[in-house]
Structure formats: structure tokens, C-alpha cells
């Protein structure tokens, strides 16, 4: 059987169905193998406490990776999320620290993130500038702005604000609940709504999408705004978890982590293919890898070498999957 | 007087210094099929792109259903009631057939796509255009012809008052063209205004109520009623009295005794996924056609010979050398070249200039001590542009800015120039989209390649006229095998068409029947059936039943 | 090594007594909170003497730092105070500056070619922290327990701090198990690493960081793992004297120590040392003290917090 | 007149020719304006000493940007150059420090860089993995490897090795001469050799290039190797200039600078278009901007804000140029 067949034939028995899933998302195999290896070698990887830790760390990544993946599917990308995360956290933290109600504080942070998204989206979608250079420029500019506006670390945001990062909803940490919601919303949006189909169409063939009457500017523009907002939300969550935020370091390098999770999850950088379950796997892969290496007490530089190699190995497997548009 | 559905007045459009459209007036009343003709680069597609909102005209107005526009966005064009099939397909490969058909006008229920309703509707539409693909197939995995049919189904799915088709049959074989012609006749009867662009005069004769001919962006001929002779049209398109049209423009007398020379290409029991075993020979200087229905395996055979697909058995010999080409580069080294059918995906480099497009594989052979011979390149390009009638003959103009027919000439020119020494030339739909005049030129060039240099020419074509004009011998392909062959005086259009029909009904009628049922039921197992139906490569030669459920 | 070059620059053309008008402060770690404080205080200190303070934007990239220093030398900024990310790499630039008659003050170490330097022992800061933690372990845990280090091996400053901290602690408290040494200098990654460490060692007692930012992330991780804010068997400590950490110490939490530099002292040195060189003073270099602050040093903490405000 | 015209009409008079150049390379206008503004406001920007400084810094960037641009034109990209630079410098430095002849030391460094290129090229071209993820993985892995192999800074490479970074050839610094050579070689290669055309063809339409008999794997593979080697050469030059090299910081962030220069220079991230003169402009733009802002005494965070904004402005202008394929 070739890869193309899998799209033509529908598996009937559960085993075949499972196989088809694995073929579509081969990262599942790598992830499972990795988890098993970590559990066997450390004995504590699968402890509930550790899993909870991984989930909380992965939550902020997932919240940003989902809209970022939609953006990549539609043929764009956003490298500015690392700085937007910092700005969002700073604005939310400052408002919370000034005694504003937490909801207002978070809303303020989100507005700042959305504003960055608006600038990115306008420049990339309406003026048609290179998303790579524009968002890289914004990465630098927004970081500078954040440091200019908030030169000193902020901390002490009050217990109301701490809810965002610390509360447990039915035993699950609030960030994880938010991330689950974002993942589900993203997956349903992509699979079930017309706009979800349009995102694929724009990513594959902008011209054809345009001629089919699809608004090829507004949809990616909206995705830029959503991505900016999501980054700010992640920033607010991080600020809440740490009860502090530093303009210079918060979210540094996050943009590459997000993009890596997205690409590992099988989203093509050229646009037009990918899936949200894939992105979830990419996020879990990165989260587990980091955690497992720390648990194993691997020396720093070996951690780096292993991480790099694992990235390559992960994408090697992901490559053998047929491209997905559902 | 009947009501006018579509009218353009003084429509003009320039690209840089080039006037692609120059004050074009076109009037299409309801219930009329209006043929829009003209040489390659005359401005037909430009006119259509103005209608579809791909770009704004510089001057003039477009009236649709009583409203007048100076420019349209694609959305406005659709909302105004126009359904357009552009020359370069605008389907999205990553999406399914259904999703493509409803792209931009999804059927929504409770905020989500009503997939079931869409698939049912799509199945009906596909049946009406005689497509054999399933509504759930990924478009990227479909052959070119099926993609064209999806595009047509997409246009039909819109409740439009104006239908515009830009060379819709260029990638279709006779059976699908027939089915399309019937749809066009239906829609005319329903009162649509239809603009139909084609280079095939037989289609004009069958369908057109009125004809407008463009020449260099201006209307050069217009007749509001049917009943013009083919000769008149050719004259209007070419801008002068046509040369003596020859039955066999290569100048070879077609003798029953052919082949005279030793075999140049010999294929023995060749098999590959979805076709074979195939055995055939092409002699030195011989021109052999492959004729069959869409999906009969011609493209796969040619691609396998060229090393683009893996063989699962059999031998290929060029002269007395056995060739086992795992990559196109190896086939080329062995003297085999292929002009692919899917111009956009497999042939063209849209962003590169015309000269780079035409000469890409010749740059290295022309180079001296590793440095490009720029002057020689320019000279070869000039000669080639002349030979195929490229217009405009500008070496640096990006290929994307050429008209469809001229792009085809660029892709053809890549192999039929003086630099490449070829033993075997494989052509897949060589003249799709090429105008009447240039087509004769291309036949002449190909024939002289065969006659003067002794190359073996093997080409696939869906146009019986082309087979009769160019081939010394024709092999009928069905379900991936050679079923019969014709040569000499037997080789007539009628013989070809009936042979295909016979082959179709005798080889695999059952698959087609099952297929149609599956579509009608929108059964969950349709996908699996689709796989087999496509592999067996059959299609309904009989017109499909009307009124799908 | 300092005296000959100091005298050569004192006699140079750029140093006309104390009429120094510009000082360039090249501090590469612009992402650190300390950076903003330093620039603010130094600018104010310089202004008192009619001097304007210039800054670079190195973004913690060694190559950018070299580029910017070259630009300053070409521009003839009369006095440059630079914190080299890579000391060896800065040597030729410092030499070029001296050759051009400029004042070169090395911050955080010393070079062969320089007019003077501003020293503070990074290793000493680490040692102070390590010793304090070891002493606490001796007294509160009976010399037993588990320790984890949040280290920095990427830059010289980090390596010095790490070495001081780890060596002092392990020497003074050999009975405490070292369960992890993880690279982390910012709170985010420290939080993630500490989460993982805690999964394996729920009973971790001591967490020491090469930076306060990292230690603060670990402090939050411990709290999230259910540790009471003032748990008696837990010790977290860092280095720098950053605001959130100082506040946590002051509140009597298990964040118990920070090896802190006083920004005022640094700012005064940044302005004072080049001026002293320009004035031809005999021994212009400065040594900035690092002090270990704990919960009892409320006066010091309040003072530090005020400087950082 | 529209942008498309310039490709259609050949200018005859010098003014028209100059205009056509400007239209193809609009960054020239930004760069000239920027240089003038810096000179007028600082008075010292155009001093020979300052220009020499810019040229020397820009040299290493140009040396890597040229092959990196070819790689992007052919549809790939290399994010690992930052770490490869470090590795190359470290190997060359270690060999020189051990008393090997400078030529041998540099050759050793280049071999290390080429090895990284071989791995990248094999994974991306022959296995077809995503160049973004693979080279990002290599960025991490090679940095880890460099730090593991050379945990301590190296310095004191001897006067022979210092030649590479310090010598003057007819009054021009050796790195600048090398960069000029690389730029010229790149431009001539692209314009005058068959392989140069093939690079464009692969970037525009891989499938069509394959069917035209072009080796669509070997050419980009070679470019990966050349890029790795060039990065190592840049590392050796930096090591020579600074007479020291540190595994942890050398070349950090260099990969993004290179890619930014390439994209600013009008090379499309999607491949198939770009030019070497454009890349040179991109390199000079980044070099002048950094230098000018430092000269102008712009406060740190404002420098960051300005840098980000300038990047966006630069690409905004570059966008209005027609795409180049020559
Ligand atoms: N984007 C463009 N830029 C420059 N010139 C263009 C562009 N698009 C079309 N042209 C030119 O406009 C003219 C008309 O082209 P058009 O595609 O309308 O021809 P056509 O009649 O459809 O030909 P064909 O039968 O070959 O499809 C041609 O000379 C073509 O080169
Ligand atoms: N079952 C299939 N799965 C995937 N792709 C297919 C399948 N069948 C055909 N194709 C694609 O369609 C192309 C044409 O197929 P085929 O050779 O069967 O058609 P053909 O007889 O040449 O028809 P045409 O009249 O369109 O030239 C092939 O290049 C192949 O990629
Ligand atoms: Mg056309
Ligand atoms: Mg075919």
C-alpha cells in the first residue's frame, strides 16, 4: 500500500483505523516511545505530579501554537510572539498590580497583544510585505518597547490575578483548561467551518482562493490578531504563575519554540497543510523532551545535543506522513 | 429581441506597453453560446479575467444582468451571477473535490459545513459532467482531466446567469467533451448567456450561435448568427487567407508500408502501477499516437518511459541499448525527452523568463568550459520563438505573463530546439491550448524532427483531428493496454472514435456502473470504489443519465 | 597590569583633567532588570558632573558588542566602561581604544590593556550564597537533605557565579545530596526545570540559583508543588538582588538569601572611575562589594529596593 | 507605468538605466537616505575609519549571506549557521593554538563547517525533511556539541592566524577582500553558469526542474555544504579578528541576521527569486543601521525599537520592486 491509498480507503476495523491515525500522525510513535523510555529510565516521568507539570508548561505553548498553526497553514508566519507574550504579561501585570480587577487586567494585556497582531496583519496581509521580515522586525521593536515602558521587573499582582495561573477547575489547572479549550476550538474551526476550509485554500493557492470569492486578506489578518491575542494571554498566564514578569527575558525565544511545535506537528511552512491534533503532538513532544532530559539529569550540553537531534528525528518521522488538510 | 445578459463596451487593458485588450465590445444575450476565438495571445483570457475580477480593466464597462461596472472584484463577479472557468485551473489541490466545488459558497448548517449535503450535491454534479472521480477524492491526486471536470462542476454549482468557459476541453478527451457540450446546450436552453473560448473549430461548429474573433486585442470579426465556414474563421483568426491546409503537414507521405526504418524505441511488456503490459515499437522517423479516454493510462505510460515512475517489469530499448531510467535525467541521457501534459505543475517556471523556460535543459550543453554561452542562447531562443510562433518573442518576459498557448509553446520548445539531440520524443497532449495556425507550425517542427533527425515520436492526444494530422500510426489505449492500432488509410477520426467506444464497453463496463451507483448513493464506501474505477481507467462513453437524484 | 596603561592614558590627549563630557557604558546584558537600573542611576550620577552617559544595544550578543565597541572607538567616545562578554575577545578593542587616546575601564574583571577596572567578585557572590546555604543546612537539616542548582554555563560571569556557589556549598555541606544541576537564568525555564526536578525529588530542600530570576522561578515552582510559603525545611537563594527576590526575602518566606550588588555603588563606580583616570589619580580602580542579604537585613533590603525603584 | 514595466522595457539612456536599477533594488534608496541622514546628524559616519569598521563587520555577514541566499533561492534555508560559525571558529582556533600552520587550521575549521552542511543537506535534500526544523535542530545540536567539545574559551592563536582577520591587502582588510570575492563569485555563478539557472528553476518549480533533467537534490545539497563551509570561514575570520572564540556566545543569533539580510535583499522565502547585489544591499543596510544608531547615541531600547521599525520599512520598500530572477 502506498501513502496515497490511505486517503482513498477508509479503515473499517479498529486496528486499521488506529494504523491510519498513526500513519497520519507518525509523531505519535516517537512520542510514545519517548514517554516509555523516560518512564523506564527515570521511574517518575508518569507520576501525576510530573504530568501536571508538563501539562502546565505545555499549556501556554499550545495556546499560542494553535492560532500560529492556522497562520502557517494560511501561508504566513508570526515570529513576534515571544515579545508579544512579554508585552501582554507586562500590561496585564501592571494593571493587576495597580489594583484593577483581574478580568480588566487580563483584558488590557490581550488588547496590547491584539494591537501587535493588527500591525503585523496590516503589514503582511494588506500591504503584502514578507511576514518573516515584518514579524522579525516586530519581535525586536516590541521587545524594545516593552523594556522602554517597563524597565523594572513587575511583581506582586495579588491573589485575584493569581487565579489565572493557579486555580484548579475540577482538579485541572486553569491554564490547561484554557489550552484544551483553544485546541478544541481550533480543531473544530478548521474542520467544520467554511473559514477553516478557506484557510487551507489560501495557503495552497491564494490566486484560486481569491477567484473563488474568498477574502484572502481578512482571514489571515484575523489570524494575526488572534495569534497576537493568544500570545498576550500566554504572557498573562505566565505572569500569573510566576507572580512576576521581566520585560527583557519573558518569552525570549518563544517564537522559535512555537514555530517548531507547529512544524513538528506536520504543518508545512509553505502553507496549505496541517492539523491541530498534529500541533498538540508537537507541543507534547517538546514539553516531554525538556522535562525528561531534566529528570534524567543529563548534563547541559548533552541536553542541547539531544534536543537538536530529537527535533530532527521527530521531523524525520513526521515527514513520512501524507499531508493533511482536515 | 432577446434580453442581453452580458455586455462589455470599449474594454481595454494594457500590460506595460502591450495592449492586451483594445476597446472590445461583446454582447451576449440570454440563451446564446457565444464563441470567443483568436490566436494565442489575442486577449481572450485577459477579457475573461476582467470579467472574473482577476484584475481591473483600464477602461470600458462590463454590464451583467443590467448593472454596469467599471471594475469587479471576484466576489462581485460571482454575486453578479457569473460563473467562470479560467484557463489556468483554480482548484485547490489539498482540498477534496466537494470542498473545491463549494469553495467560497459552502453550505452551512448551524454554523458548520453541511458536509453530507455538499457531497450529495457534488456527486450529482460530477455525474452530470461525466467525471469518474469521487466527491471525497483529494484534487491533488486527480489526473488533469478530472481536475478540469471538477472546475466545470464548480461553475455549474453556482446559480449563474452567465457562464464563461476558457478552453474547457483542452485537457479533455472526446467523451468528456461530448458530455460538456451537452451540458452547455442544456444551460443555453435554460437561458444562460455563455461565452465559450476554444481553439477547436469543431466545437465552434457544434455549439456556437455567434462568434467574435479577437486579433491583437481588437475585435476583428463578429457574426451574430451561426453558419460561417471553417475557412472564414481561420482567416479571421490568422488575419489573412490560410495556407493550404495539409492533411499531413510533416510532408511524409503516409504509406501503409510504414515503418520503413529500424525500430528506434522498442518497449517490451512494460508494466507499472495501473497500466500494462504494453509492448510497442516506434521506428526511426516514425510518429506514433496514443489515443484513448481520459484515465486510460497514456500519461502513466509516457511518464514511465521517461523515468518519472517506477516500472514493475518489462524492458525499454532505444536503438540497441537497453534503458533503465530511474530518473528523468537518466532518460534524457539515454536520448528520451518528455513534454508533460500538466503544463502548470510539470512544465512551466512561471517566475522565470521565456528564454530560461525554453532553454533550461540546453543551457549546459550550450555552455563552454562551464560558462553560459549567452549569445548562443539568445540565438537558439530566437530561432525557436520563430519556429513555434511565440508571441511576444521576448526572452526576458516572465513565463507567467504569456498567454496559455504561448506557455505551451515554451514548454514544447524546451525539447524541440536545435540543441537537444533526441532519439525519442514523448509528447503528452502537445498542442493543448495552441491556436490553429501555430498548431500546424508545431506539427511541422515535430515532423521535421522525425524526418530529418530520425527521432522516434510518441505522443498522446485526446484530439482525433490531431492524431490524424500528425501520426503515421495510432495505438488505441484502454485500461492501460494497447487494444488495437490503425495506420495508413484506416487512420480516420471516425475509426478512432468508434475504436475507443468499443474498447471502453468491452474492457470494463462493470466498474463504471458500480461507480455511478456509488456516487448516486453517496455511499461511504465510494472512496474505495473510486480507487479501482480510476485504476481500471474507464469512463462512460455513453452520455450519462440525466437528472441525478 | 593596570598602572602602565593608566598612566599612558592619563597623559593622552583626550584626558584634559576632569573636563570629561561623555562616558560610554557598554553593558551587554540589556535583557536583565539590573540594566535599566544601572543606566538610570549612572545617568543621574554622570549628570551631576555635567557628563552625558551613552549606552550600547548589545542584546547579550558578543559579536554585536564587539561591533558596537569598534564603533565607539572610531567615534572617539572619550571614556568607555565595558563589561566584556568575552574578555579575550575584547582585548584588541581595549588596546585600540587606548591607542586612540581614550579611557578604557573594564567592568567586572580586568584586561591587559586598560586604564582601570571596576571589580567585583562574581565567584565571591556565589561563594557567599553557597556558604550561607550550607550553614543553614547544617543548622536546620543537620547537614542532610537534597540540593539542586540552577546554573549558567553560557557566559563567563555565569560560570564564575556557578562555580563559587557549587564549590562553597558542596565543601561546607558534604552530607547534602546534589540532585540536579540545570541550566536556567530566567524564571520561565527555571520554573519548568524545577517542576521536573520536583517530580523526582519531592523532598528537595535547597535550591540555589546563579541569578535571582532563576531562583525566583524555582521558588514559584516549589510553591506550586504545595510547599508552604514559609516552609521551615526549604531554602531558596539567588544572586543579583533583584526586586521580586528581595521582597520575597523581606516577607520571611523560604526565599532566604541573595548575593546582592548595590546599584548605587555600581553607578558611582561607572562614573567615578573614568573621572579618576581622567584626573590622573594614582589608583583609579574600584572594588564594588557584594553583600549577602537575608531576612534579618531589612534595612539593607529597603535600601536596595529604593535604589531599584 | 507599473512595476511590471521595468521587466519589459530596456532602458537606453543612463538616467533610465539608473531608474531601472533603483526600481529593481529599491533598498538602494533607503540605504542612501539612511547613510545621508547618519552622516548629516553625526558628522562622522562617512569617516574612513568608521566605514572600514562597517565593512569589516559586514564582511563576515556577506560571506555567509551569499551562499545562504542561493540556498533560499533554491527553496531551502539554513538556520544552523550561527552554531556552525562557532564550531568552525573553535576548530580553527584550537588547531592554530596547537601550533598548526594557519592554512591547516583554517582548513580544519572549514571541514567542520562542511560536515555540518553535509548533514543538513543530506537530511533536507535527500530525505526531504523540512529545512526549517532540521536546521533549527542542528542549530541547537551543534551549539551543544561545540560547548561540549570546547567548554572553555580559546585564545592566543598566534600571529600567523591573525593574518586572516587582520592583514591588509592593498589597504583593504583581508575579510573585506574575501567578502568581495565571495560576492563577485556568487553573482557571476548565478548569472553565468548553467547551475546558476538551475538554482532558480529548482526554487520556482521543483517538479518541472526534475522533469527537465536537473539534479534537484545534488544542487541544493552542494549549497548546504557551501553554506556550512562559509559559516565556518566566517567563524575562523571572527576568531582571527578577536584572537579568541567562545563556544557559548560566538555567532549566537547570527542565523537570523543572515536570513534577514537575505530577505531584505529581495530574495523571496518561497524561493525562485533574488539577486546577489540585493543581498549586498541587505548586508550593508543591517551593518549601517547598527553602526549609525550607536553613533547617534540613541538610548538602548529606542535603538531596538528603531531597528525593528527600520527592518519593516526596508522590506516595505523592497516589496515594491518586481521580483528578480537574474
Ligand atoms: N500578467 C501579464 N503581464 C504582462 N503581459 C500579459 C500578462 N497577462 C497577459 N499578458 C499578455 O497579454 C496578451 C493577451 O494574453 P491572453 O492570455 O489574454 O491571450 P489569449 O487570447 O487567452 O491566448 P491563448 O489562446 O494562448 O490562451 C498576451 O500578449 C500576453 O503576453
Ligand atoms: N489512482 C490514482 N491515484 C493517484 N493518482 C493517479 C491515479 N490515477 C491516475 N493518477 C494520476 O493521473 C495522471 C494521469 O493518469 P493516467 O495515466 O491514468 O491518465 P491518461 O490516460 O494519461 O489520461 P489523460 O487523458 O488525462 O492523459 C497520472 O500522472 C497520475 O499521477
Ligand atoms: Mg488564454
Ligand atoms: Mg494524460
Short mmCIF file of C-alpha atoms in Angstrom, two decimals, chain A residues 71 73-76 121-122 124-128 195 197-224, chain B residues 53-54 73-75 92 103-104, chain D residues 319:
data_model
loop_
_atom_site.label_atom_id
_atom_site.label_comp_id
_atom_site.label_asym_id
_atom_site.label_seq_id
_atom_site.Cartn_x
_atom_site.Cartn_y
_atom_site.Cartn_z
CA UNK A 71 -1.48 31.25 10.35
CA UNK A 73 -1.49 26.87 7.13
CA UNK A 74 -2.77 30.04 5.52
CA UNK A 75 0.74 30.74 4.25
CA UNK A 76 2.03 33.28 6.77
CA UNK A 121 -1.66 41.66 9.94
CA UNK A 122 -1.97 45.00 8.26
CA UNK A 124 1.61 41.36 5.91
CA UNK A 125 -1.91 40.90 4.57
CA UNK A 126 -2.93 44.30 3.30
CA UNK A 127 0.46 45.64 2.21
CA UNK A 128 1.73 42.21 1.29
CA UNK A 195 -13.45 29.76 7.13
CA UNK A 197 -11.55 25.42 4.57
CA UNK A 198 -10.72 28.87 3.30
CA UNK A 199 -7.55 28.91 5.38
CA UNK A 200 -6.34 25.82 3.57
CA UNK A 201 -7.37 27.21 0.21
CA UNK A 202 -5.49 30.45 0.81
CA UNK A 203 -2.39 28.56 1.90
CA UNK A 204 -2.38 26.24 -1.11
CA UNK A 205 -3.39 28.60 -3.84
CA UNK A 206 -4.04 32.22 -2.98
CA UNK A 207 -4.94 33.08 -6.52
CA UNK A 208 -7.53 30.33 -6.81
CA UNK A 209 -8.96 31.22 -3.43
CA UNK A 210 -9.23 34.85 -4.48
CA UNK A 211 -11.01 33.96 -7.69
CA UNK A 212 -13.43 31.79 -5.74
CA UNK A 213 -14.55 34.92 -3.96
CA UNK A 214 -12.73 34.23 -0.69
CA UNK A 215 -11.41 37.24 1.16
CA UNK A 216 -7.73 36.39 1.08
CA UNK A 217 -6.73 39.35 3.19
CA UNK A 218 -9.23 39.46 6.01
CA UNK A 219 -8.87 35.84 7.04
CA UNK A 220 -5.09 35.86 7.60
CA UNK A 221 -5.38 39.34 9.09
CA UNK A 222 -7.79 37.97 11.67
CA UNK A 223 -5.42 35.10 12.36
CA UNK A 224 -2.59 37.56 13.03
CA UNK B 53 -12.25 40.18 -11.25
CA UNK B 54 -8.74 38.76 -11.51
CA UNK B 73 -13.86 42.03 -7.53
CA UNK B 74 -14.11 38.24 -7.74
CA UNK B 75 -16.85 38.36 -5.11
CA UNK B 92 -7.05 23.80 -4.63
CA UNK B 103 -15.22 26.72 -2.08
CA UNK B 104 -16.35 30.22 -1.17
CA UNK D 319 8.43 44.81 -1.67
#
